[in-house]
XYZ file of C-alpha atoms in Angstrom:
570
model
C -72.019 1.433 -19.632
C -72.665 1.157 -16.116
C -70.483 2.393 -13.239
C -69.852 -1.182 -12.073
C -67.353 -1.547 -15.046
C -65.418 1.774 -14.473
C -62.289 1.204 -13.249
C -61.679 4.414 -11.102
C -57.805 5.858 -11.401
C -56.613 6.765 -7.568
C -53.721 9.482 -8.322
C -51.266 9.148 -5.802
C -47.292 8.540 -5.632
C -47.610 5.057 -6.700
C -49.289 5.848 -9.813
C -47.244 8.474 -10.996
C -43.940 6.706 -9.659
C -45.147 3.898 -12.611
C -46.118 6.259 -15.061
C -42.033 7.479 -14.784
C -40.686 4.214 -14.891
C -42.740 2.977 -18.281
C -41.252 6.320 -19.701
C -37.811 5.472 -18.573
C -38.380 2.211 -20.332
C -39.456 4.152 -23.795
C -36.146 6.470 -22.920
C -38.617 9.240 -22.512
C -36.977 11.421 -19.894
C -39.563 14.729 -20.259
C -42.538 12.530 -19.596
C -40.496 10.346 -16.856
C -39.676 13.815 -15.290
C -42.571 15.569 -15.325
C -43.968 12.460 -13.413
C -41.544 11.814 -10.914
C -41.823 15.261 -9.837
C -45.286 14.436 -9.533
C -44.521 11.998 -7.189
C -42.832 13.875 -5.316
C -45.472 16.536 -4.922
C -47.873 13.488 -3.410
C -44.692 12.569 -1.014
C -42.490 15.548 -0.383
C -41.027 13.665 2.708
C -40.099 10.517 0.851
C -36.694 11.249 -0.482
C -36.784 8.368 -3.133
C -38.886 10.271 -5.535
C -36.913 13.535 -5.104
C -33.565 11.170 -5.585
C -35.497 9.840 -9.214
C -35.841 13.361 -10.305
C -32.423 14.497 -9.390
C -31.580 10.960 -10.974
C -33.787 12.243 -14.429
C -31.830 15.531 -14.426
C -28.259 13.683 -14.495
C -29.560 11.720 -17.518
C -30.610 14.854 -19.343
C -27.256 16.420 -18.365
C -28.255 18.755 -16.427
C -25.891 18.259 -13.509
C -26.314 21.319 -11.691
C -30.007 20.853 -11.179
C -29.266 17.157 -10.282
C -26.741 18.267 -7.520
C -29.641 21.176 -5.976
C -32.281 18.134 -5.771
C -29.653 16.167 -3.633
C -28.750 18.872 -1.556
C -31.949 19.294 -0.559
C -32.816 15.575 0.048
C -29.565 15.749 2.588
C -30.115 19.084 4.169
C -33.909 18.879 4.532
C -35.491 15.568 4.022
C -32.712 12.648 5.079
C -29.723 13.602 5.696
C -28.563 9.189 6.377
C -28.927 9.018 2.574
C -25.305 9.045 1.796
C -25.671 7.510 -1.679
C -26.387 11.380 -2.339
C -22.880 12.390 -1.865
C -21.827 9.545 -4.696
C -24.532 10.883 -7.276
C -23.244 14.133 -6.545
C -19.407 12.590 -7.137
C -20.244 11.657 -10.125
C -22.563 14.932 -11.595
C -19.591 16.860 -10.203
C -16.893 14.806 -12.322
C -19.450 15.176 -15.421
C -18.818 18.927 -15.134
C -15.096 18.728 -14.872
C -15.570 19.837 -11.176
C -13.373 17.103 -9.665
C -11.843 19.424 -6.529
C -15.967 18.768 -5.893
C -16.017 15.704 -6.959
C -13.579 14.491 -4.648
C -14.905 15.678 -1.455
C -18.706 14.248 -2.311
C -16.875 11.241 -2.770
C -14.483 10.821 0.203
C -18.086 11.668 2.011
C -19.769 9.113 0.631
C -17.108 6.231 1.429
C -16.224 8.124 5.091
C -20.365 7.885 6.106
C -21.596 4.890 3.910
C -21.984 2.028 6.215
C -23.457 -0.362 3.155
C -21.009 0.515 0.272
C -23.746 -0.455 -2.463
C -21.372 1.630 -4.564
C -17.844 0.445 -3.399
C -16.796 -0.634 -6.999
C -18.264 2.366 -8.656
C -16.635 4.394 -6.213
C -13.074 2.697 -7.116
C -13.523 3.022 -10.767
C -14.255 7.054 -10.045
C -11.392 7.477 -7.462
C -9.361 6.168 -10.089
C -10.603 8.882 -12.451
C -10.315 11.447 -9.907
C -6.403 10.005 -8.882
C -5.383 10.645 -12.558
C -7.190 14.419 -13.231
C -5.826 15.567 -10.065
C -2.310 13.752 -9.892
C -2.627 13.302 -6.284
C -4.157 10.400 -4.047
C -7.330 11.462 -2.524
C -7.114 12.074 1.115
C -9.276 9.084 2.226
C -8.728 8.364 5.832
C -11.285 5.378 6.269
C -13.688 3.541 3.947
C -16.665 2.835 6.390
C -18.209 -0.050 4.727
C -15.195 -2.281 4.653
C -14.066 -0.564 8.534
C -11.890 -3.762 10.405
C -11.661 -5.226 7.078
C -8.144 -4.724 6.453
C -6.960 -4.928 10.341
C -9.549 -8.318 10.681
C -6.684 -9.647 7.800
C -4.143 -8.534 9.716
C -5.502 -10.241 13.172
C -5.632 -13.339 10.842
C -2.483 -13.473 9.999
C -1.411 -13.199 13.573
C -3.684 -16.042 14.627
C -2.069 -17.840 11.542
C 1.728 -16.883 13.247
C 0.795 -17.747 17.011
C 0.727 -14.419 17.777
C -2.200 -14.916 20.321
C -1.794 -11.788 22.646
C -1.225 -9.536 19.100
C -4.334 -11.037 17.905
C -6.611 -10.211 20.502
C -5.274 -6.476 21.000
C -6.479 -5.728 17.325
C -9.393 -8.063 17.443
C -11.003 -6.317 20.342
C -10.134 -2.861 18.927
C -11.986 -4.038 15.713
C -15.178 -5.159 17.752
C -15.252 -2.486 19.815
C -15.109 0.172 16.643
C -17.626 -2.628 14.168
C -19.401 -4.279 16.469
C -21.424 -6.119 14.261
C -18.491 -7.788 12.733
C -19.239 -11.545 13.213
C -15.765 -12.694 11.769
C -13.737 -10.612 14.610
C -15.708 -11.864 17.104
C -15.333 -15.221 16.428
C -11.674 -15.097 15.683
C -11.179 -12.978 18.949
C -13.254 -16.320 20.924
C -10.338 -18.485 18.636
C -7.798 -16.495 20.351
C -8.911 -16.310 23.528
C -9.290 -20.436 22.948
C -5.684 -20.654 21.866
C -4.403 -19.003 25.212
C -6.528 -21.181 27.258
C -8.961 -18.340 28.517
C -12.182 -20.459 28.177
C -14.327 -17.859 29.462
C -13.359 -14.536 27.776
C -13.397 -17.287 24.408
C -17.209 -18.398 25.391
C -18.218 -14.440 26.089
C -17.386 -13.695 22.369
C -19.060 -16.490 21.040
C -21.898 -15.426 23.233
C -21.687 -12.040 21.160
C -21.874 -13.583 17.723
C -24.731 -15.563 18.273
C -27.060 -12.245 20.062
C -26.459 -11.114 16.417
C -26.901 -14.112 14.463
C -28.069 -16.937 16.004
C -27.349 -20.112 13.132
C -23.804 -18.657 12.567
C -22.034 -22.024 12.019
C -18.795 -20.915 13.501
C -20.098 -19.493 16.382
C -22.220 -22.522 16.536
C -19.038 -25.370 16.694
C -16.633 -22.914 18.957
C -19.617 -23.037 21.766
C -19.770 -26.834 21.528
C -16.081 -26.999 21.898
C -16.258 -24.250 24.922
C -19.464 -25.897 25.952
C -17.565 -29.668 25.949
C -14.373 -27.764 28.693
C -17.720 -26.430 30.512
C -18.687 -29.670 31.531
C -22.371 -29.014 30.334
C -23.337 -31.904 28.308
C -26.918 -31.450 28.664
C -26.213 -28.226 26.388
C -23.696 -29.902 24.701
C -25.824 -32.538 23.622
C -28.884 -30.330 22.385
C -26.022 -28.567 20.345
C -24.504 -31.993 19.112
C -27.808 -33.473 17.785
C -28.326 -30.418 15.233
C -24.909 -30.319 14.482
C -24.531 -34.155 13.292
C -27.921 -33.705 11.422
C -26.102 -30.609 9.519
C -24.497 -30.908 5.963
C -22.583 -27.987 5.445
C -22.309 -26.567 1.351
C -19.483 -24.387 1.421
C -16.036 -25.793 2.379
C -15.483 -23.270 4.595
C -18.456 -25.016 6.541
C -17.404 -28.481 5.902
C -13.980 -27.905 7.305
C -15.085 -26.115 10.425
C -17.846 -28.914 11.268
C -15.143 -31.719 10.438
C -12.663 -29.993 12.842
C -15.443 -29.835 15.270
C -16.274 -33.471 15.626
C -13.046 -34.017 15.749
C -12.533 -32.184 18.865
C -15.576 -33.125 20.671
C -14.947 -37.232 20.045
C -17.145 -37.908 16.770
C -14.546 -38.994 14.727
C -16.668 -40.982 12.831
C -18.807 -38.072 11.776
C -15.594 -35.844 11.176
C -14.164 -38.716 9.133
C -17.494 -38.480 6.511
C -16.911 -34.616 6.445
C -13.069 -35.231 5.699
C -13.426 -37.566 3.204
C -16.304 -34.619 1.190
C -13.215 -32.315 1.248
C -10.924 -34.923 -0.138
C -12.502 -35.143 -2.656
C -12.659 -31.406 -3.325
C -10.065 -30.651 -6.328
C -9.238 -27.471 -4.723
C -8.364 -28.567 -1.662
C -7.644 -32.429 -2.119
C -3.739 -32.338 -2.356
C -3.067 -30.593 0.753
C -0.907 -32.825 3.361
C -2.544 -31.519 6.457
C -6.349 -32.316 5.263
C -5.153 -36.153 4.578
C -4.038 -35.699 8.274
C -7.008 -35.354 9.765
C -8.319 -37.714 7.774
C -6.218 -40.662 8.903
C -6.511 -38.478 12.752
C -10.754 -39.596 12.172
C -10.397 -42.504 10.549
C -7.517 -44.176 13.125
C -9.623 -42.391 15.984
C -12.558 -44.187 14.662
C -10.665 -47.661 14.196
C -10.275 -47.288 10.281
C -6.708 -48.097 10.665
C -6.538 -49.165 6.900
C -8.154 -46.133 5.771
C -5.981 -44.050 8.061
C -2.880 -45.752 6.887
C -4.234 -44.781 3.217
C -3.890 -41.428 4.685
C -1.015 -41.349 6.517
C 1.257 -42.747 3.245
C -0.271 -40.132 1.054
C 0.849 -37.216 3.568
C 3.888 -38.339 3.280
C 4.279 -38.576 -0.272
C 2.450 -35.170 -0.100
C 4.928 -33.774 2.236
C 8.005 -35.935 2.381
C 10.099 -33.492 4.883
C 7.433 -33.983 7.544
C 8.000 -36.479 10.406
C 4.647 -36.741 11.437
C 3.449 -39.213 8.726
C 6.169 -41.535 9.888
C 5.594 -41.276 13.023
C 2.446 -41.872 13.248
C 3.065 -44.907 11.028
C 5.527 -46.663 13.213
C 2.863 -45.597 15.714
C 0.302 -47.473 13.879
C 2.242 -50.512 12.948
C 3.649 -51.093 16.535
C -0.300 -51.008 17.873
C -0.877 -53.896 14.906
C 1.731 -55.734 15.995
C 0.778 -55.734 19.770
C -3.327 -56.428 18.667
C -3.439 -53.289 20.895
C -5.416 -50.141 19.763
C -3.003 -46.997 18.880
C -3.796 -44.006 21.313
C -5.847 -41.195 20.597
C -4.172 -39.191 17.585
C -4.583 -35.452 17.420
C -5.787 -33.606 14.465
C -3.108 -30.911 14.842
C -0.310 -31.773 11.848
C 2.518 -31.962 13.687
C 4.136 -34.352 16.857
C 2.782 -34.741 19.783
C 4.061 -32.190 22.443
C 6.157 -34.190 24.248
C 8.258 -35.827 21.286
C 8.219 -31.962 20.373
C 10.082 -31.253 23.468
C 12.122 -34.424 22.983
C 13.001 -33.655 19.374
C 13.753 -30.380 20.684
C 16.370 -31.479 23.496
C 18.065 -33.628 21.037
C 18.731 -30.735 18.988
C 20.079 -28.945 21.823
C 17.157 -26.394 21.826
C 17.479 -25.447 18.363
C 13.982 -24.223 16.694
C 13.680 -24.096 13.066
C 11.617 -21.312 11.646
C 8.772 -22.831 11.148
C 8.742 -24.233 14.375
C 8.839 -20.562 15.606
C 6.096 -19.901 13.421
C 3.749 -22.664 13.736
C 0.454 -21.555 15.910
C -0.540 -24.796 16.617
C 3.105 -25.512 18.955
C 2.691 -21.588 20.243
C -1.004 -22.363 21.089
C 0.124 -26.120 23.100
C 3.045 -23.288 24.910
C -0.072 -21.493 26.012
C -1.966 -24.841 27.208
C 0.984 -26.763 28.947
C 1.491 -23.214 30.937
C -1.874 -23.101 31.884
C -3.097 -26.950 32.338
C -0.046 -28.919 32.092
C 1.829 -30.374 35.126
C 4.500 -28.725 37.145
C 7.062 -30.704 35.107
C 5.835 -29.548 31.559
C 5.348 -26.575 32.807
C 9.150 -26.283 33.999
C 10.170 -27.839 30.135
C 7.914 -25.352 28.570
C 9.344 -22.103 30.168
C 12.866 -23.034 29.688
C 11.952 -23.610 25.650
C 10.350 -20.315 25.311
C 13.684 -18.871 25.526
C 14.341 -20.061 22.293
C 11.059 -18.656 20.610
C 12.480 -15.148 20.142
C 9.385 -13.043 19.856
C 7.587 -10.159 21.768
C 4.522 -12.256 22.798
C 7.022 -15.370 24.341
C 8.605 -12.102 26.386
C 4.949 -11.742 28.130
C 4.039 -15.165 28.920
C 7.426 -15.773 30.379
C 6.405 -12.066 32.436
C 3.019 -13.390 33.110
C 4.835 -16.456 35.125
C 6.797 -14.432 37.456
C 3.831 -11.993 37.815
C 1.822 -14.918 38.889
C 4.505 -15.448 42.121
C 1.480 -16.726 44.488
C 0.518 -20.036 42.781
C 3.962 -20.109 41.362
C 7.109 -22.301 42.577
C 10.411 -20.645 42.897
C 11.975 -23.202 40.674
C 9.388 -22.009 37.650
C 9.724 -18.639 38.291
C 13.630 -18.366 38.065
C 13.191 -20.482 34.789
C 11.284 -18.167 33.616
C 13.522 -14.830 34.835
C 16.547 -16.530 33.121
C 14.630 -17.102 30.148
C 13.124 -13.351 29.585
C 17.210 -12.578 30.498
C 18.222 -13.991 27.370
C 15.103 -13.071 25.015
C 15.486 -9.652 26.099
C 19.076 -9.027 25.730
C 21.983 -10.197 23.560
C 22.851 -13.772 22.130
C 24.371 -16.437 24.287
C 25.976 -19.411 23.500
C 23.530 -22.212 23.053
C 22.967 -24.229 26.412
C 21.350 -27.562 26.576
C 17.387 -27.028 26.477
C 15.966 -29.644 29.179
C 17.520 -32.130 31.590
C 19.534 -31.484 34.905
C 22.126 -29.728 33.092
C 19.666 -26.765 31.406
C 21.673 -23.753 32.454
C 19.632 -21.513 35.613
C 20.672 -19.253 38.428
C 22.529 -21.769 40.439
C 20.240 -23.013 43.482
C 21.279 -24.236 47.051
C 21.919 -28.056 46.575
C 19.696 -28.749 49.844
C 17.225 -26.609 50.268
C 16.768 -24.153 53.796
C 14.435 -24.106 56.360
C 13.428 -20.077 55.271
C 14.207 -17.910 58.441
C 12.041 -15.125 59.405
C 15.498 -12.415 59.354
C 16.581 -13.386 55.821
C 12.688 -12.966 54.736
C 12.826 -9.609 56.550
C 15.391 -8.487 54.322
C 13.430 -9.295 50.976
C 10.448 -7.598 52.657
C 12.123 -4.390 53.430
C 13.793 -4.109 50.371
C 10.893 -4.570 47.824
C 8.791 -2.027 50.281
C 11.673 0.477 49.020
C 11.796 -0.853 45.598
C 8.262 -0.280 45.176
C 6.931 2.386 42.731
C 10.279 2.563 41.498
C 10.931 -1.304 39.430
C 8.224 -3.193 37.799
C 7.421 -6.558 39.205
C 9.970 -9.179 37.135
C 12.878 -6.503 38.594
C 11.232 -6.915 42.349
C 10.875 -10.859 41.521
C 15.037 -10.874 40.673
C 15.907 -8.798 43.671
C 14.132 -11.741 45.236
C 15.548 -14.479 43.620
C 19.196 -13.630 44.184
C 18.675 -12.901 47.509
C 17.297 -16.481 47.634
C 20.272 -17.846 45.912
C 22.661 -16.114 47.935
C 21.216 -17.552 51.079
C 20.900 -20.346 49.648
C 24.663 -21.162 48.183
C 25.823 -19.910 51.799
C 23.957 -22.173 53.808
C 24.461 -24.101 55.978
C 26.736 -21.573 57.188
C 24.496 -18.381 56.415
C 25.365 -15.639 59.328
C 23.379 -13.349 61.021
C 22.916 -10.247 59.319
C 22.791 -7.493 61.812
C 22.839 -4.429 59.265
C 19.550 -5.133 57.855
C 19.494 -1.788 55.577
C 22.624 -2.510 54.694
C 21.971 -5.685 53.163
C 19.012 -4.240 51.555
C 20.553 -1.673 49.878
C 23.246 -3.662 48.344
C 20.728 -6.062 47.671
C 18.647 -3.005 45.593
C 21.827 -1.839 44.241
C 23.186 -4.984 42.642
C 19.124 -5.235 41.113
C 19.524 -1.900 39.055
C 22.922 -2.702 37.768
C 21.533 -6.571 36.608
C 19.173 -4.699 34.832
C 21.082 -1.784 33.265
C 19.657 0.996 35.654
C 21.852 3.953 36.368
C 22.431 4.226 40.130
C 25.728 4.856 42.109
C 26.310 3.451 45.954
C 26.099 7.070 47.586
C 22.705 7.081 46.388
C 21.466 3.762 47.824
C 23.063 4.378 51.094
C 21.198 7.452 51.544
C 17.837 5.830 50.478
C 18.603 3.215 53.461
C 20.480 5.399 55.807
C 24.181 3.866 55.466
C 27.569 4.717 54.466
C 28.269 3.611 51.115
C 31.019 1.694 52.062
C 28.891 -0.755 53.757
C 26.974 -0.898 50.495
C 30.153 -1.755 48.505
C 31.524 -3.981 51.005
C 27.748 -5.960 51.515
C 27.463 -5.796 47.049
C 31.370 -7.443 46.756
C 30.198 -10.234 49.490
C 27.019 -11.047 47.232
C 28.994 -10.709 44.169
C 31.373 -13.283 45.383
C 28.633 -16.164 46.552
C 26.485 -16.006 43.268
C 28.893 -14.839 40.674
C 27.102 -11.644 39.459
C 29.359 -9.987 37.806
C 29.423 -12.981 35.552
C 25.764 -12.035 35.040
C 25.799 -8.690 34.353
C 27.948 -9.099 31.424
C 26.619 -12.141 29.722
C 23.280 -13.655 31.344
C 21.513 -10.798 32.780
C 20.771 -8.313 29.827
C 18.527 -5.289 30.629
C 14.817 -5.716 30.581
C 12.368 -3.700 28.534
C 10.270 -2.190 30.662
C 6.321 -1.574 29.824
C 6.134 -4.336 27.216
C-alpha cells in the first residue's frame, strides 16, 4: 500500500475532544473520561475541556472530584466562567451539602450576566428553599438586572407618571447600560414631557448599540420630524414605508409612527393587519386609530366603520360620538373634517371644556390617563399663554406628586413667566399640598386666585425695593415657591391699595412683616421678636406693619383654608 493512501491521525485536542463525545454517545463515561482529560493535557489553558471532565465526574457521581476540577478552572484558568458556581450548586445539592449549595448558587445568579441557567437555577432554589426552610439570601439576579424596575418604569409611563419614569429609567441605564428597552422608554418619557432633546440623546444611545432597532428607529423619525430635518427624515421615511413588520409589537409601533409623521395612508394598511389579529382585534382604542388613518386619509366610510364599532366596543366612551357628529357635520357642509388625533380620547380643549362643565371634577381615569397627563406637559411647554393659564389652574385637581412639580417648575421658571401664571400656579400647589377645599369653579373669570388689583400699577422703584430686600434676607433660608409667595402678596397688597398706595418710609419694617406673614402662610415656626431683630426693628412695628397687610389681602383667611404648608424638597 503506498503512503499516498495513509491517512495520517494528528493527535491534538480536537481529536480527543471527539473521541469523548462518541463515548458519551455509547454512555461510556471511562473511555469519555480518560479522553477528555486528554484533551485537556493538549489545552491546559482552555477551560472547556477541564469543565467536560469535571462534567464526566458529576455523571459518575463523583461530586467531590467534579467540584476540585471547577475550582481550579475558577481560581487558575478563568475565573468569568460563572456557570462553574451552578455545576458546583448542583454537585453540592447531590451530596446533601445544600449550606454549599446555596452559596455556589446565589454566586452564580449574583455574577452571571447571561443566565443560560436561569430556569435550572429556579427549579434548584426551589429545592434548596424547601431543605433549608428559609429563602435564600439573593440580593440581585444579574442576568435579569432592571428587569423588574424596567416593569415598574412601565407602569409609570402607562399612569402619566413622566418625572417617576425617568428617575428609575435613568437609574436602570446607568446600572445596564446595554438595556435597549430602558433606553427607549426613557427617550418616550422624555417625549411625553416635551424635552425633545434629552428624548433624541437616548434614542441616539439605542441605536450606537443596535443600529435596525425598530423602536429606536420610529422615535428618531418622530424626534427627527420636531427637528425640522427632513432631509434625514426622509432617508429614514423611505426604509420605513418599504418595512413590513412580523411581530405585532412591530406593526403597532410602525402604524403609530405614520400616524404621527402624516402617512396615514400607510398607518391605515398597518391598522387594518392588526385588526385583523384575533388577539388584539376587539380592542376599542385600535379601531380608533383606525378610523384616526382612515378619516385622516379621506376614508370617511371606512372610518365611520370604525368609529361605530368603538362605540359598540366601548359604549361609555364619548369619543366615538364625538367624532361622529364630527364626521357627519363635515358631510353635511361637503367640507373635509379636521385632522383627528390618534390618541383615544377628546381633543384637549373639549377636555378642558368637559372639564369646566363639571366644575373641575376629574374622574379617575381621567387622573390616570397618560395620554391627558402627557398633553398637561405639552400645553405647559408649547401651548399659548391662555392654555397655559387653563392648564395650571386644572392641575390642581390632578392630586399627585408629579402635578406638585410641574406646578413648582412654573413658578421656578419666574423669568419667562407672567405674574398672572405664576400665582395660578402658587394657588394651585396651595391646595394639592395641603387639605381639601370646597370645590371652586375650574376656568372662566370666576376660577378662584389670590385676588389681583382690578387696574394694574405702574411698578415703582420703592415698592420693588422692598421685595428686593426682603428675598436678599430670605435667601438660604426658604426655597424658591416660598420667595415667589413673599412676592406675590406683596404684589397683591400693593396692588388692592392702589391708587392710594403710601409711601413706605420703614423699609425693614415692611420687609420683615412681609417675611413674617411668608413663614406663617407656610406653617414655619417664627415669632415677631425674631424678625425684628433679623431687620433691626421693634416688634411692634412688625405686628402693626403684619395687621395692615392682613387687613388689605385677607390673610388670615388664607392661612386657615387656602394657604396649606408646602412640602419642602419634593
Amino acid at each position: 500500500m503506498g503512503n499516498g493512501n495513509v491517512i495520517p491521525i494528528i493527535l491534538n485536542a480536537n481529536f480527543f475532544f471527539e473521541r469523548a463525545v462518541r463515548s458519551l454517545d455509547r454512555f461510556q463515561y471511562d473511555k469519555a473520561l480518560k479522553n477528555f482529560r486528554k484533551a485537556a493535557e493538549y489545552e491546559p489553558d482552555n477551560p472547556v475541556n477541564h469543565c467536560n471532565v469535571a462534567g464526566i465526574f458529576s455523571e459518575m457521581g463523583n461530586y467531590e472530584a467534579s467540584n476540585e476540577i471547577l475550582t481550579h478552572v475558577l481560581e487558575n484558568i478563568d475565573s468569568s466562567l460563572t456557570e462553574c458556581h451552578f455545576y458546583m450548586a448542583n454537585n453540592y445539592a447531590n451530596m446533601d451539602n445544600f449550606e454549599e449549595a446555596e452559596r455556589s448558587l446565589v454566586k452564580y445568579l449574583e455574577e452571571d450576566l447571561n443566565g443560560d441557567f436561569l430556569m435550572e437555577s429556579e427549579e434548584l432554589m426551589e429545592l434548596l428553599n424547601y431543605e433549608l426552610d428559609r429563602p435564600a439570601p439573593l440580593h440581585r439576579i444579574r442576568s435579569r438586572e432592571g428587569v423588574v424596575e424596567h416593569d415598574r418604569a412601565r407602569a409609570l409611563l402607562e399612569e402619566g407618571k413622566f418625572t417617576e419614569a425617568v428617575k428609575l429609567l435613568k437609574e436602570i441605564v446607568k446600572n445596564t447600560p446595554d438595556f435597549l428597552a430602558a433606553h427607549n422608554n426613557l427617550a418616550l418619557a422624555y417625549f411625553y414631557m416635551g424635552r425633545f432633546a434629552k428624548a433624541k440623546e437616548s434614542i441616539e444611545r439605542v441605536l450606537d448599540l443596535a443600529p435596525g432597532d425598530l423602536h429606536a428607529l420610529c422615535n428618531l423619525a418622530i424626534f427627527l420630524q420636531y427637528e425640522g430635518d427632513n432631509q434625514s427624515l426622509d432617508r429614514l421615511l423611505r426604509m420605513l414605508e418599504a418595512t413590513i413588520p412580523f411581530h405585532q409589537e412591530h406593526v403597532f409601533k410602525l402604524a403609530t409612527t405614520m400616524g404621527i409623521l402624516g402617512r396615514h395612508r400607510i398607518a391605515y394598511g398597518h391598522f387594518r393587519r392588526l385588526l385583523k389579529d384575533e388577539e388584539v382585534g376587539g380592542d376599542a382604542g385600535l379601531y380608533h386609530y383606525c378610523a384616526a388613518a382612515a378619516s385622516n386619509s379621506g376614508l370617511y366610510t371606512e372610518a365611520e366603520r370604525c368609529w361605530r364599532q368603538v362605540g359598540k366596543l366601548d359604549p361609555e366612551s364619548v369619543v366615538p360620538r364625538f367624532y361622529l357628529a364630527q364626521l357627519e357635520q363635515a358631510l353635511k357642509d361637503n367640507q373635509p373634517i379636521p385632522p383627528v388625533s390618534y390618541n383615544y380620547q377628546l381633543p384637549f380643549q373639549e377636555q378642558l371644556k368637559l372639564w369646566k362643565d363639571n366644575k373641575g371634577s376629574f374622574s379617575d381615569e381621567v387622573r390616570s390617563n397618560p395620554l391627558i397627563r402627557s398633553s398637561f406637559f405639552w400645553a405647559l411647554r408649547y401651548g399659548d399663554s391662555n392654555t397655559k393659564l387653563q392648564v395650571t389652574q386644572a392641575l390642581r385637581w390632578i392630586e399627585d406628586e408629579e402635578m406638585s412639580e410641574v406646578l413648582r417648575a412654573i413658578i421656578e421658571e419666574q423669568p419667562i413667566q407672567e405674574d398672572k401664571l405664576q400665582e395660578a400656579a402658587l394657588f394651585s400647589l396651595q391646595r394639592l399640598t395641603g387639605k381639601n377645599t370646597e370645590t371652586e369653579p375650574l376656568l372662566g373669570e370666576e376660577s378662584i386666585s389670590p385676588p389681583r388689583h382690578k387696574v394694574q400699577p405702574e411698578w415703582k422703584e420703592d415698592w420693588q425695593r422692598i421685595i428686593d430686600q426682603t428675598l436678599g434676607i430670605m435667601d438660604r433660608r426658604y426655597d424658591s415657591a416660598q420667595k415667589k409667595a413673599a412676592e406675590l402678596l406683596w404684589k397683591q397688597f400693593v396692588g388692592n391699595l392702589y391708587p392710594d398706595v403710601p409711601f413706605f418710609r420703614h423699609v425693614d419694617g415692611w420687609c420683615a412683616a412681609l417675611e413674617y406673614l411668608t413663614a406663617k402662610l407656610h406653617n414655619r415656626p417664627v415669632t415677631y421678636r425674631e424678625v425684628a431683630q433679623r431687620y433691626g426693628v421693634s416688634p411692634s412695628m412688625v405686628s402693626r406693619y403684619v395687621r395692615r397687610i392682613e387687613d388689605e389681602c385677607d390673610v388670615k383667611a388664607s392661612m386657615t383654608d387656602s394657604f396649606p404648608p408646602f412640602t419642602e424638597n419634593i
